[in-house]
PDB file of C-alpha atoms in Angstrom:
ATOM      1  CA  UNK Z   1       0.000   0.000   0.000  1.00 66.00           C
ATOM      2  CA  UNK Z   2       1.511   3.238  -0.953  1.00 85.00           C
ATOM      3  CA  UNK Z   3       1.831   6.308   1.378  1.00 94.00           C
ATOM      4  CA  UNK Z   4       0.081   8.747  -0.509  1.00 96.00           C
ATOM      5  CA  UNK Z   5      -0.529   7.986  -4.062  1.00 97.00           C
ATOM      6  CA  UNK Z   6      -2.075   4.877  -4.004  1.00 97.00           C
ATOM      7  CA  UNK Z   7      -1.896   3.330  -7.977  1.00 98.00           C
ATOM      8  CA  UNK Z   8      -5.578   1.634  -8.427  1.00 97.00           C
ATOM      9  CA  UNK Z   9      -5.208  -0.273 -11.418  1.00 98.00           C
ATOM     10  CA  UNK Z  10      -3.665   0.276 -14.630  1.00 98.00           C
ATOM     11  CA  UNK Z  11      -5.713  -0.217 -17.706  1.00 98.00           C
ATOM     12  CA  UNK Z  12      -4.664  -1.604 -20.905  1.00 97.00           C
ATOM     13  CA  UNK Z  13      -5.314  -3.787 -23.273  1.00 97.00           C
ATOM     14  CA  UNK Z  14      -4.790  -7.971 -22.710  1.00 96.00           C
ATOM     15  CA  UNK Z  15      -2.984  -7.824 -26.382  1.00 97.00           C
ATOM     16  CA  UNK Z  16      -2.217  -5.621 -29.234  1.00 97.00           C
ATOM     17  CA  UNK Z  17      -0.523  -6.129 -32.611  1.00 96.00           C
ATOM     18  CA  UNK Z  18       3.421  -5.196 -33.149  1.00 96.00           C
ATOM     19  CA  UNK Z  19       3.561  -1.361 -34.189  1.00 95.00           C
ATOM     20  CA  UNK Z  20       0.036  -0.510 -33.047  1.00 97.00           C
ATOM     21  CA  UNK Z  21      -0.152   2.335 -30.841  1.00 97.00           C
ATOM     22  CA  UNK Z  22      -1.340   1.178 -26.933  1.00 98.00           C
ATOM     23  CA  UNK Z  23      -3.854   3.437 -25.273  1.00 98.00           C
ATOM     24  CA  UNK Z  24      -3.050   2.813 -21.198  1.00 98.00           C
ATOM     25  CA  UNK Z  25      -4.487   4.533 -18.163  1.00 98.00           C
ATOM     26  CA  UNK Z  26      -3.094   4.640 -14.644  1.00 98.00           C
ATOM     27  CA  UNK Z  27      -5.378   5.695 -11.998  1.00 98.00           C
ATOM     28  CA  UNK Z  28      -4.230   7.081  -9.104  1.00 98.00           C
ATOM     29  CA  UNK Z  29      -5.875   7.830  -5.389  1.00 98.00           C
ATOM     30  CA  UNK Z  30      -4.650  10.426  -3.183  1.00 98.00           C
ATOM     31  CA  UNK Z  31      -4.967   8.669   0.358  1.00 97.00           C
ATOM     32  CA  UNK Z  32      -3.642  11.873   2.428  1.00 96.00           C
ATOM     33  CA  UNK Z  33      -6.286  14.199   4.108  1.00 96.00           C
ATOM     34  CA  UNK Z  34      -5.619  17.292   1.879  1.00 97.00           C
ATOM     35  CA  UNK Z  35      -4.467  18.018  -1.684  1.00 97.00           C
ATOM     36  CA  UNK Z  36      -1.241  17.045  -2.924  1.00 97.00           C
ATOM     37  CA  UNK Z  37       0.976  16.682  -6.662  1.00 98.00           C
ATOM     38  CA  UNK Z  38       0.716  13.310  -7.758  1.00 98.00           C
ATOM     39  CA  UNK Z  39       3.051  11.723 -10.842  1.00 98.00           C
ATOM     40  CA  UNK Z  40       3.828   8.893 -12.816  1.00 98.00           C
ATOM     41  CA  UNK Z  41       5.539   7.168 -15.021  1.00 98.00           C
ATOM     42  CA  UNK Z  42       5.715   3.878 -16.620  1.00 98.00           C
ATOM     43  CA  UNK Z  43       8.084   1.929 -18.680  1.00 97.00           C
ATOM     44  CA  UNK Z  44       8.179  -1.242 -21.259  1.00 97.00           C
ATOM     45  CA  UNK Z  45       9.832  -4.218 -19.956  1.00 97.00           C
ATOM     46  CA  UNK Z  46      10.800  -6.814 -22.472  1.00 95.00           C
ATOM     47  CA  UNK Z  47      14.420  -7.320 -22.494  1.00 92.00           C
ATOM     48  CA  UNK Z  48      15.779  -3.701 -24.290  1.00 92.00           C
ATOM     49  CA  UNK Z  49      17.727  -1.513 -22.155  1.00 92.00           C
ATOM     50  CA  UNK Z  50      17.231   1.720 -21.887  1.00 93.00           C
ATOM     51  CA  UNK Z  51      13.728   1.079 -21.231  1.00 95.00           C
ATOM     52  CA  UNK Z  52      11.009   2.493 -23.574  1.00 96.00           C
ATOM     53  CA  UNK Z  53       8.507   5.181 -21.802  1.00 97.00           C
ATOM     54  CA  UNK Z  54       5.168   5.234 -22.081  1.00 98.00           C
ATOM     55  CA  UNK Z  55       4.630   8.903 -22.901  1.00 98.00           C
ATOM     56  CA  UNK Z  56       1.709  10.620 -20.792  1.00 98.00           C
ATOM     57  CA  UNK Z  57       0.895  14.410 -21.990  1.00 97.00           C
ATOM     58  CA  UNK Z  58      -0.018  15.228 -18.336  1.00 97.00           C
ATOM     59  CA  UNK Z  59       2.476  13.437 -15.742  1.00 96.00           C
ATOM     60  CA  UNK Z  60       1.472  15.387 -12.689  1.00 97.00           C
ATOM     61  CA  UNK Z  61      -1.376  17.278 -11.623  1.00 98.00           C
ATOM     62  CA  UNK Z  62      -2.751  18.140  -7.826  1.00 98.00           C
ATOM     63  CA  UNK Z  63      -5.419  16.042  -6.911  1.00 98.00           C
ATOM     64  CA  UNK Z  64      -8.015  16.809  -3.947  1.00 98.00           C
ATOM     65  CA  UNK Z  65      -8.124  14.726  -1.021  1.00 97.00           C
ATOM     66  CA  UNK Z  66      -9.060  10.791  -1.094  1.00 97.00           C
ATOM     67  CA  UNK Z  67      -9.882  11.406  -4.937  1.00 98.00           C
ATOM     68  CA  UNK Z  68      -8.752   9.721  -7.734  1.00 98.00           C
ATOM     69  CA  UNK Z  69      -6.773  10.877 -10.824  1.00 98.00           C
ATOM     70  CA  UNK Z  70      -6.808   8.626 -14.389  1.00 98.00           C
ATOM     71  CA  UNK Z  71      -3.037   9.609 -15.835  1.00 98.00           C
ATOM     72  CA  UNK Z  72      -3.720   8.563 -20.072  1.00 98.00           C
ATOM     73  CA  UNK Z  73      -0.828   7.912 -22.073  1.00 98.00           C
ATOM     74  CA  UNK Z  74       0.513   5.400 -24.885  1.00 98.00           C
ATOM     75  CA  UNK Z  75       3.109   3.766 -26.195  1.00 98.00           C
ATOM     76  CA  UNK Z  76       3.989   1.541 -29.689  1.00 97.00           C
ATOM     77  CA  UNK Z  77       3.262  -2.003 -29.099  1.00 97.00           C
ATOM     78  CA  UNK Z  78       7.151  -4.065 -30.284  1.00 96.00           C
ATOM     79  CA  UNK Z  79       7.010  -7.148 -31.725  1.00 94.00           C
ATOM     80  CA  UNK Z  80       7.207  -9.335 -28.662  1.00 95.00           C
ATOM     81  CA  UNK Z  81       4.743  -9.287 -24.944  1.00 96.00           C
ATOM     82  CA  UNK Z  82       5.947  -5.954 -22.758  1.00 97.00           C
ATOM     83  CA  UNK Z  83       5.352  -5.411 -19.139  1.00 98.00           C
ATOM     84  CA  UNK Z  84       4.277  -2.043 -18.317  1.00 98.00           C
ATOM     85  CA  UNK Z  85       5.656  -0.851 -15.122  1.00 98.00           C
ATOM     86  CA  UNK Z  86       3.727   2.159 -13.528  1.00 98.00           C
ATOM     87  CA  UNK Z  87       5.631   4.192 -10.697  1.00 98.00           C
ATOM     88  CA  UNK Z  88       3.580   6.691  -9.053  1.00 98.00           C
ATOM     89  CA  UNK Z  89       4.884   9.748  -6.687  1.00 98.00           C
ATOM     90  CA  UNK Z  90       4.201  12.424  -4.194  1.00 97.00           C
ATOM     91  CA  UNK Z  91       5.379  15.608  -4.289  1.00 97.00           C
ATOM     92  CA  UNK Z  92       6.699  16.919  -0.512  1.00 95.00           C
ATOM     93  CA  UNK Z  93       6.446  20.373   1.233  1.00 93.00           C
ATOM     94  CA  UNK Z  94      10.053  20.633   0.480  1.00 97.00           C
ATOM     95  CA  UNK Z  95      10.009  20.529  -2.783  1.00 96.00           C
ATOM     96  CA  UNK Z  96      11.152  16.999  -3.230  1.00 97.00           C
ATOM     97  CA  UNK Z  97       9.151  13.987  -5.562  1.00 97.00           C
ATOM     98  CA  UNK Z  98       9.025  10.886  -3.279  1.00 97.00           C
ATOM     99  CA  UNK Z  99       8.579   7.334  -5.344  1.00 97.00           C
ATOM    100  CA  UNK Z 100       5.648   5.514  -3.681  1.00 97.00           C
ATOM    101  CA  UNK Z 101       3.322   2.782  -5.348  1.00 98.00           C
ATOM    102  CA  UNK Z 102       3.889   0.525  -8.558  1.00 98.00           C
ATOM    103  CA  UNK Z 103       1.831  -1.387 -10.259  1.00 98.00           C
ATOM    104  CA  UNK Z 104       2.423  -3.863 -13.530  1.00 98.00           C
ATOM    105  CA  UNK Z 105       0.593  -5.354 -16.023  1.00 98.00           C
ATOM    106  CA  UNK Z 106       1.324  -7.824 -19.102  1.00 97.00           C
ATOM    107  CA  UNK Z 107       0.433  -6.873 -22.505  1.00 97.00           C
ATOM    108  CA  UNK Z 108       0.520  -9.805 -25.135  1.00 97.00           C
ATOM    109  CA  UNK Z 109       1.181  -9.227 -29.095  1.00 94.00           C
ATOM    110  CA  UNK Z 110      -1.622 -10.153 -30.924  1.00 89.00           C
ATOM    111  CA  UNK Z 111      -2.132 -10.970 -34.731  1.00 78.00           C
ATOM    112  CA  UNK Z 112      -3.504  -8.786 -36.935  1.00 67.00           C
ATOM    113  CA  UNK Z 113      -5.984 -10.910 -37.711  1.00 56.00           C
ATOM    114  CA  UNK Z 114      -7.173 -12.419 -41.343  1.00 54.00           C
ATOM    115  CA  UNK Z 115      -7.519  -9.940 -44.420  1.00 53.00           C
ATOM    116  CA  UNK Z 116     -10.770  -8.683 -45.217  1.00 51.00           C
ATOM    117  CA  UNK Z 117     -12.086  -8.202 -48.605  1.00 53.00           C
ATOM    118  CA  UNK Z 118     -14.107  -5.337 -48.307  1.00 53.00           C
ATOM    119  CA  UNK Z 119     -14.838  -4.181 -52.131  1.00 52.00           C
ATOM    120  CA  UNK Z 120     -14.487  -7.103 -54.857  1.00 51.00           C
ATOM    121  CA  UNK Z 121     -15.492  -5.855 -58.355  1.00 55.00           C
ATOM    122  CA  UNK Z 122     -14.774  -7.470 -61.473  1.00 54.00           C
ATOM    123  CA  UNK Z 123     -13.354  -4.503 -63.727  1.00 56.00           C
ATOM    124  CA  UNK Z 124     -13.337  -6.571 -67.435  1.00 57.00           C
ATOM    125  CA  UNK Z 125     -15.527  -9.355 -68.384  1.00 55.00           C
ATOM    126  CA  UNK Z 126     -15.428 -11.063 -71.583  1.00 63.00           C
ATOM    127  CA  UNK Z 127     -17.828 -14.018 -72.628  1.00 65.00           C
ATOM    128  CA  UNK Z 128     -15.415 -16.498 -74.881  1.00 61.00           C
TER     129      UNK Z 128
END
């Protein structure tokens, strides 16, 4: 359990093809009795080093007492299952961030499926 910026769950899909881009949510509660800065951050685990981010347009933002924040971001699915590992923080009256919950969960590649046909037309026809 973290101290102040609890992570709830992060949401994401089970699977997604190689190259797709991967919409993800971490939601965050603030447990402490009055308003505080709450980050995050997350990263894809699957072997590379340095670690891809997961970009999120808003990292931090002050959230109200006992309420709970949804941080969006994304990232490019690679051709193999990633672990996203969320981080969350706590910014301190002096001026400090303090790391305090993490989360993870799996994503699996998935195929892109079978090709559709969508528009068949035969152009020339000639009776022989």
């Amino acid at each position: 359990m973290a101290q102040y910026a609890d992570i709830i769950e992060i949401i994401a899909p089970s699977e997604a093809v190689s190259g797709s881009r991967v919409d993800i949510t971490v939601r965050v509660k603030n447990t402490h009795s009055a308003p505080i800065g709450v980050r995050v951050e997350a990263a894809l685990d699957y072997g590379v080093s340095p670690q891809p981010a997961v970009i999120f347009p808003t990292d931090w933002v002050n959230i109200d007492a006992q309420a709970v924040w949804p941080f969006s971001g994304y990232f490019y699915m690679p051709s193999q299952k990633v672990t996203v590992r969320a981080k969350s923080f706590w910014y301190g009256a002096d001026g400090a961030w303090y790391a305090d919950d993490e989360m993870a969960k799996t994503v699996n590649v998935g195929s892109s499926g079978q090709p559709i046909i969508s528009d068949f037309r035969i152009a020339d026809f000639i009776k022989v």
